[in-house]
GROMACS .gro file of C-alpha atoms in nm:
model
  217
    1TRP     CA    1   0.000   0.000   0.000
    2ASN     CA    2   0.175   0.314  -0.113
    3VAL     CA    3   0.118   0.679  -0.196
    4THR     CA    4   0.268   0.846  -0.501
    5GLY     CA    5   0.323   1.202  -0.372
    6ASP     CA    6   0.688   1.272  -0.299
    7ASN     CA    7   0.629   1.364   0.069
    8GLN     CA    8   0.304   1.185   0.137
    9VAL     CA    9   0.171   0.886   0.330
   10LYS     CA   10  -0.173   0.777   0.441
   11VAL     CA   11  -0.300   0.623   0.762
   12ALA     CA   12  -0.571   0.354   0.754
   13MET     CA   13  -0.876   0.495   0.931
   14LYS     CA   14  -1.168   0.283   0.810
   15PRO     CA   15  -1.366   0.194   1.124
   16GLN     CA   16  -1.469  -0.156   1.006
   17PRO     CA   17  -1.233  -0.253   0.725
   18GLY     CA   18  -1.254  -0.563   0.514
   19MET     CA   19  -0.956  -0.796   0.489
   20MET     CA   20  -0.772  -0.989   0.220
   21PRO     CA   21  -0.782  -1.371   0.257
   22LEU     CA   22  -0.449  -1.526   0.355
   23THR     CA   23  -0.373  -1.713   0.033
   24ASN     CA   24  -0.229  -2.065   0.067
   25ALA     CA   25  -0.291  -2.065   0.443
   26HIS     CA   26  -0.558  -2.296   0.586
   27PRO     CA   27  -0.873  -2.095   0.670
   28ASP     CA   28  -0.872  -2.226   1.028
   29ILE     CA   29  -0.562  -2.010   1.087
   30TRP     CA   30  -0.727  -1.681   0.999
   31LYS     CA   31  -1.104  -1.723   0.952
   32ASN     CA   32  -1.188  -1.575   1.296
   33PHE     CA   33  -0.946  -1.284   1.265
   34LYS     CA   34  -1.116  -0.943   1.268
   35PRO     CA   35  -0.933  -0.618   1.183
   36ASN     CA   36  -0.926  -0.375   1.474
   37THR     CA   37  -0.856  -0.018   1.362
   38ASP     CA   38  -0.726   0.210   1.640
   39LEU     CA   39  -0.891   0.535   1.530
   40LYS     CA   40  -0.775   0.738   1.831
   41THR     CA   41  -0.409   0.649   1.793
   42GLY     CA   42  -0.440   0.676   1.416
   43GLN     CA   43  -0.536   1.042   1.451
   44ARG     CA   44  -0.240   1.093   1.685
   45VAL     CA   45  -0.009   0.935   1.429
   46ILE     CA   46  -0.137   1.166   1.155
   47GLU     CA   47  -0.066   1.465   1.378
   48MET     CA   48   0.281   1.336   1.469
   49LEU     CA   49   0.371   1.281   1.104
   50ASN     CA   50   0.242   1.623   1.002
   51GLY     CA   51   0.439   1.777   1.286
   52ALA     CA   52   0.753   1.614   1.143
   53GLY     CA   53   0.691   1.772   0.803
   54ILE     CA   54   0.542   1.460   0.642
   55GLU     CA   55   0.216   1.508   0.453
   56ALA     CA   56  -0.004   1.247   0.618
   57GLU     CA   57  -0.379   1.209   0.582
   58ALA     CA   58  -0.649   0.961   0.674
   59ASP     CA   59  -0.766   0.695   0.430
   60ASN     CA   60  -1.122   0.607   0.525
   61GLN     CA   61  -1.162   0.340   0.256
   62PHE     CA   62  -0.853   0.122   0.306
   63ASP     CA   63  -0.917  -0.250   0.360
   64TRP     CA   64  -0.645  -0.451   0.536
   65MET     CA   65  -0.399  -0.637   0.320
   66ILE     CA   66  -0.218  -0.967   0.362
   67ASP     CA   67   0.117  -0.811   0.458
   68SER     CA   68  -0.025  -0.661   0.777
   69GLU     CA   69  -0.250  -0.956   0.854
   70ILE     CA   70   0.024  -1.221   0.846
   71ALA     CA   71   0.224  -1.051   1.121
   72LEU     CA   72  -0.081  -0.990   1.339
   73VAL     CA   73  -0.231  -1.337   1.295
   74GLY     CA   74   0.107  -1.495   1.365
   75MET     CA   75   0.154  -1.305   1.690
   76PHE     CA   76  -0.199  -1.264   1.823
   77GLY     CA   77  -0.418  -1.526   1.654
   78ASP     CA   78  -0.777  -1.402   1.630
   79LYS     CA   79  -0.730  -1.148   1.914
   80CYS     CA   80  -0.618  -0.855   1.702
   81PRO     CA   81  -0.500  -0.563   1.918
   82PRO     CA   82  -0.595  -0.204   1.829
   83THR     CA   83  -0.377  -0.135   1.526
   84VAL     CA   84  -0.264   0.161   1.316
   85ILE     CA   85  -0.142   0.090   0.962
   86ILE     CA   86   0.072   0.350   0.784
   87SER     CA   87   0.122   0.340   0.410
   88GLN     CA   88   0.456   0.353   0.236
   89ASN     CA   89   0.564   0.605  -0.024
   90ALA     CA   90   0.602   0.489  -0.384
   91TYR     CA   91   0.932   0.670  -0.439
   92TRP     CA   92   1.088   0.413  -0.201
   93ASP     CA   93   1.340   0.662  -0.060
   94PRO     CA   94   1.486   0.474   0.240
   95TRP     CA   95   1.560   0.794   0.431
   96PHE     CA   96   1.203   0.915   0.388
   97HIS     CA   97   1.081   0.593   0.549
   98VAL     CA   98   1.335   0.639   0.828
   99ARG     CA   99   1.172   0.977   0.893
  100ILE     CA  100   0.832   0.810   0.932
  101GLY     CA  101   0.967   0.583   1.205
  102THR     CA  102   1.149   0.869   1.375
  103ALA     CA  103   0.831   1.077   1.383
  104ILE     CA  104   0.642   0.817   1.587
  105ARG     CA  105   0.930   0.676   1.792
  106SER     CA  106   0.801   0.832   2.114
  107LEU     CA  107   0.507   0.587   2.108
  108ARG     CA  108   0.750   0.315   2.214
  109GLU     CA  109   0.779   0.484   2.552
  110GLU     CA  110   0.401   0.441   2.594
  111GLY     CA  111   0.420   0.067   2.531
  112TYR     CA  112   0.323   0.062   2.164
  113LEU     CA  113   0.466  -0.219   1.950
  114ILE     CA  114   0.605  -0.090   1.620
  115ILE     CA  115   0.610  -0.347   1.339
  116GLY     CA  116   0.775  -0.330   0.998
  117SER     CA  117   0.595  -0.593   0.792
  118GLY     CA  118   0.806  -0.697   0.496
  119GLY     CA  119   1.078  -0.952   0.432
  120GLY     CA  120   1.453  -0.992   0.431
  121THR     CA  121   1.421  -1.137   0.082
  122HIS     CA  122   1.105  -1.109  -0.125
  123ASN     CA  123   1.141  -1.147  -0.500
  124LEU     CA  124   0.818  -1.282  -0.643
  125TYR     CA  125   0.967  -1.284  -0.994
  126ARG     CA  126   1.210  -1.556  -0.888
  127THR     CA  127   0.984  -1.760  -0.659
  128GLU     CA  128   0.933  -2.122  -0.757
  129TRP     CA  129   0.559  -2.122  -0.709
  130HIS     CA  130   0.500  -2.489  -0.780
  131TYR     CA  131   0.615  -2.583  -0.429
  132ALA     CA  132   0.344  -2.375  -0.266
  133LEU     CA  133   0.081  -2.462  -0.525
  134LYS     CA  134   0.152  -2.836  -0.528
  135TYR     CA  135   0.216  -2.895  -0.159
  136ARG     CA  136   0.038  -2.590  -0.009
  137ASP     CA  137   0.349  -2.559   0.206
  138VAL     CA  138   0.600  -2.280   0.148
  139PHE     CA  139   0.868  -2.481   0.330
  140ALA     CA  140   0.834  -2.780   0.094
  141MET     CA  141   1.129  -2.674  -0.122
  142GLU     CA  142   1.315  -2.927  -0.335
  143SER     CA  143   1.613  -2.699  -0.400
  144PRO     CA  144   1.800  -2.446  -0.181
  145PRO     CA  145   1.754  -2.069  -0.210
  146ASP     CA  146   1.972  -1.885  -0.461
  147PRO     CA  147   2.320  -1.798  -0.329
  148THR     CA  148   2.264  -1.428  -0.400
  149ASN     CA  149   1.951  -1.432  -0.183
  150LEU     CA  150   2.139  -1.603   0.099
  151GLU     CA  151   2.421  -1.350   0.071
  152PHE     CA  152   2.183  -1.055   0.098
  153ARG     CA  153   1.991  -1.215   0.383
  154GLN     CA  154   2.320  -1.257   0.571
  155ALA     CA  155   2.414  -0.894   0.508
  156LEU     CA  156   2.078  -0.783   0.646
  157GLN     CA  157   2.116  -1.003   0.952
  158ASP     CA  158   2.465  -0.865   1.013
  159VAL     CA  159   2.346  -0.503   1.001
  160ILE     CA  160   2.061  -0.563   1.243
  161CYS     CA  161   2.219  -0.810   1.485
  162LYS     CA  162   2.574  -0.674   1.493
  163THR     CA  163   2.477  -0.307   1.493
  164GLY     CA  164   2.174  -0.298   1.723
  165GLY     CA  165   1.995   0.033   1.770
  166GLY     CA  166   2.122   0.383   1.702
  167PRO     CA  167   2.210   0.600   1.402
  168GLU     CA  168   2.436   0.326   1.267
  169LEU     CA  169   2.131   0.105   1.216
  170LYS     CA  170   1.962   0.370   1.003
  171ARG     CA  171   2.271   0.418   0.790
  172GLY     CA  172   2.331   0.044   0.755
  173LEU     CA  173   1.978  -0.044   0.644
  174CYS     CA  174   1.958   0.246   0.399
  175ARG     CA  175   2.297   0.152   0.257
  176LEU     CA  176   2.183  -0.206   0.189
  177MET     CA  177   1.955  -0.078  -0.088
  178LYS     CA  178   2.283  -0.030  -0.282
  179HIS     CA  179   2.402  -0.384  -0.206
  180PRO     CA  180   2.502  -0.567  -0.529
  181TYR     CA  181   2.246  -0.841  -0.457
  182PHE     CA  182   1.965  -0.617  -0.337
  183ARG     CA  183   1.770  -0.645  -0.661
  184ASP     CA  184   1.813  -1.024  -0.665
  185ALA     CA  185   1.656  -1.038  -0.319
  186HIS     CA  186   1.391  -0.771  -0.382
  187GLY     CA  187   1.235  -0.746  -0.725
  188THR     CA  188   1.042  -0.446  -0.590
  189ASP     CA  189   1.121  -0.227  -0.290
  190GLU     CA  190   0.806  -0.231  -0.078
  191HIS     CA  191   0.897  -0.532   0.135
  192TYR     CA  192   1.235  -0.384   0.227
  193VAL     CA  193   1.173  -0.019   0.316
  194SER     CA  194   0.967  -0.121   0.618
  195ALA     CA  195   1.301  -0.214   0.778
  196CYS     CA  196   1.409   0.149   0.731
  197PHE     CA  197   1.083   0.258   0.896
  198VAL     CA  198   1.161   0.049   1.203
  199ALA     CA  199   1.521   0.176   1.207
  200GLY     CA  200   1.386   0.529   1.241
  201ALA     CA  201   1.193   0.424   1.551
  202ILE     CA  202   1.509   0.295   1.721
  203GLY     CA  203   1.776   0.501   1.548
  204GLU     CA  204   1.872   0.782   1.785
  205PRO     CA  205   2.200   0.797   1.983
  206GLU     CA  206   2.020   0.699   2.304
  207ASP     CA  207   1.911   0.375   2.132
  208ARG     CA  208   2.267   0.249   2.102
  209GLY     CA  209   2.298  -0.076   2.292
  210ALA     CA  210   1.950  -0.203   2.199
  211LYS     CA  211   1.988  -0.559   2.071
  212GLY     CA  212   1.894  -0.692   1.733
  213VAL     CA  213   1.792  -1.058   1.744
  214LEU     CA  214   1.715  -1.315   1.476
  215GLY     CA  215   1.423  -1.482   1.650
  216ALA     CA  216   1.267  -1.701   1.381
  217GLU     CA  217   1.263  -1.766   1.009
   0.00000   0.00000   0.00000
């Protein structure tokens, strides 16, 4: 979900949004999941972004998409917490997305969980779909991932886990968009820049020392 203006984002503010089915996942996993739009915090987020010089506005028609749902279903099952979804910007400037995270970073101090929903590697042009379509199991792979994808994934892990929080994290994640294997790992940019968004939320000098952990794959 992205906005084409060069300094613009939108915030999902539909009170009772629809949701995209989780393709290739058994309905029992997600059939009872109900989107839960946090309208009060959403308005706060719009004001925080505008205060940071980002042109943010409400989108009262946005229905939830699979990329947000997967993270929420995986963590919370059918008990979706009040959630604010922020769009990306279609120019895919990593530093612009860092600014989005920086603008709302103070919410962490109030106990808000900030999620960047994307992927370390996500190139649909190079996916071997027959594994998922034949076995309905994305782990049922008969051949290993491409070496270039593994190399980029390792570079991403190194930046996050060896750097931790602080300005160095912002610089490292933005720099990876110039990695020689970035385009092999990401045919399009939208699944990567969410990492830059999160870096902005934990990228100030006082965040140095915060740990980056590879928890699951």
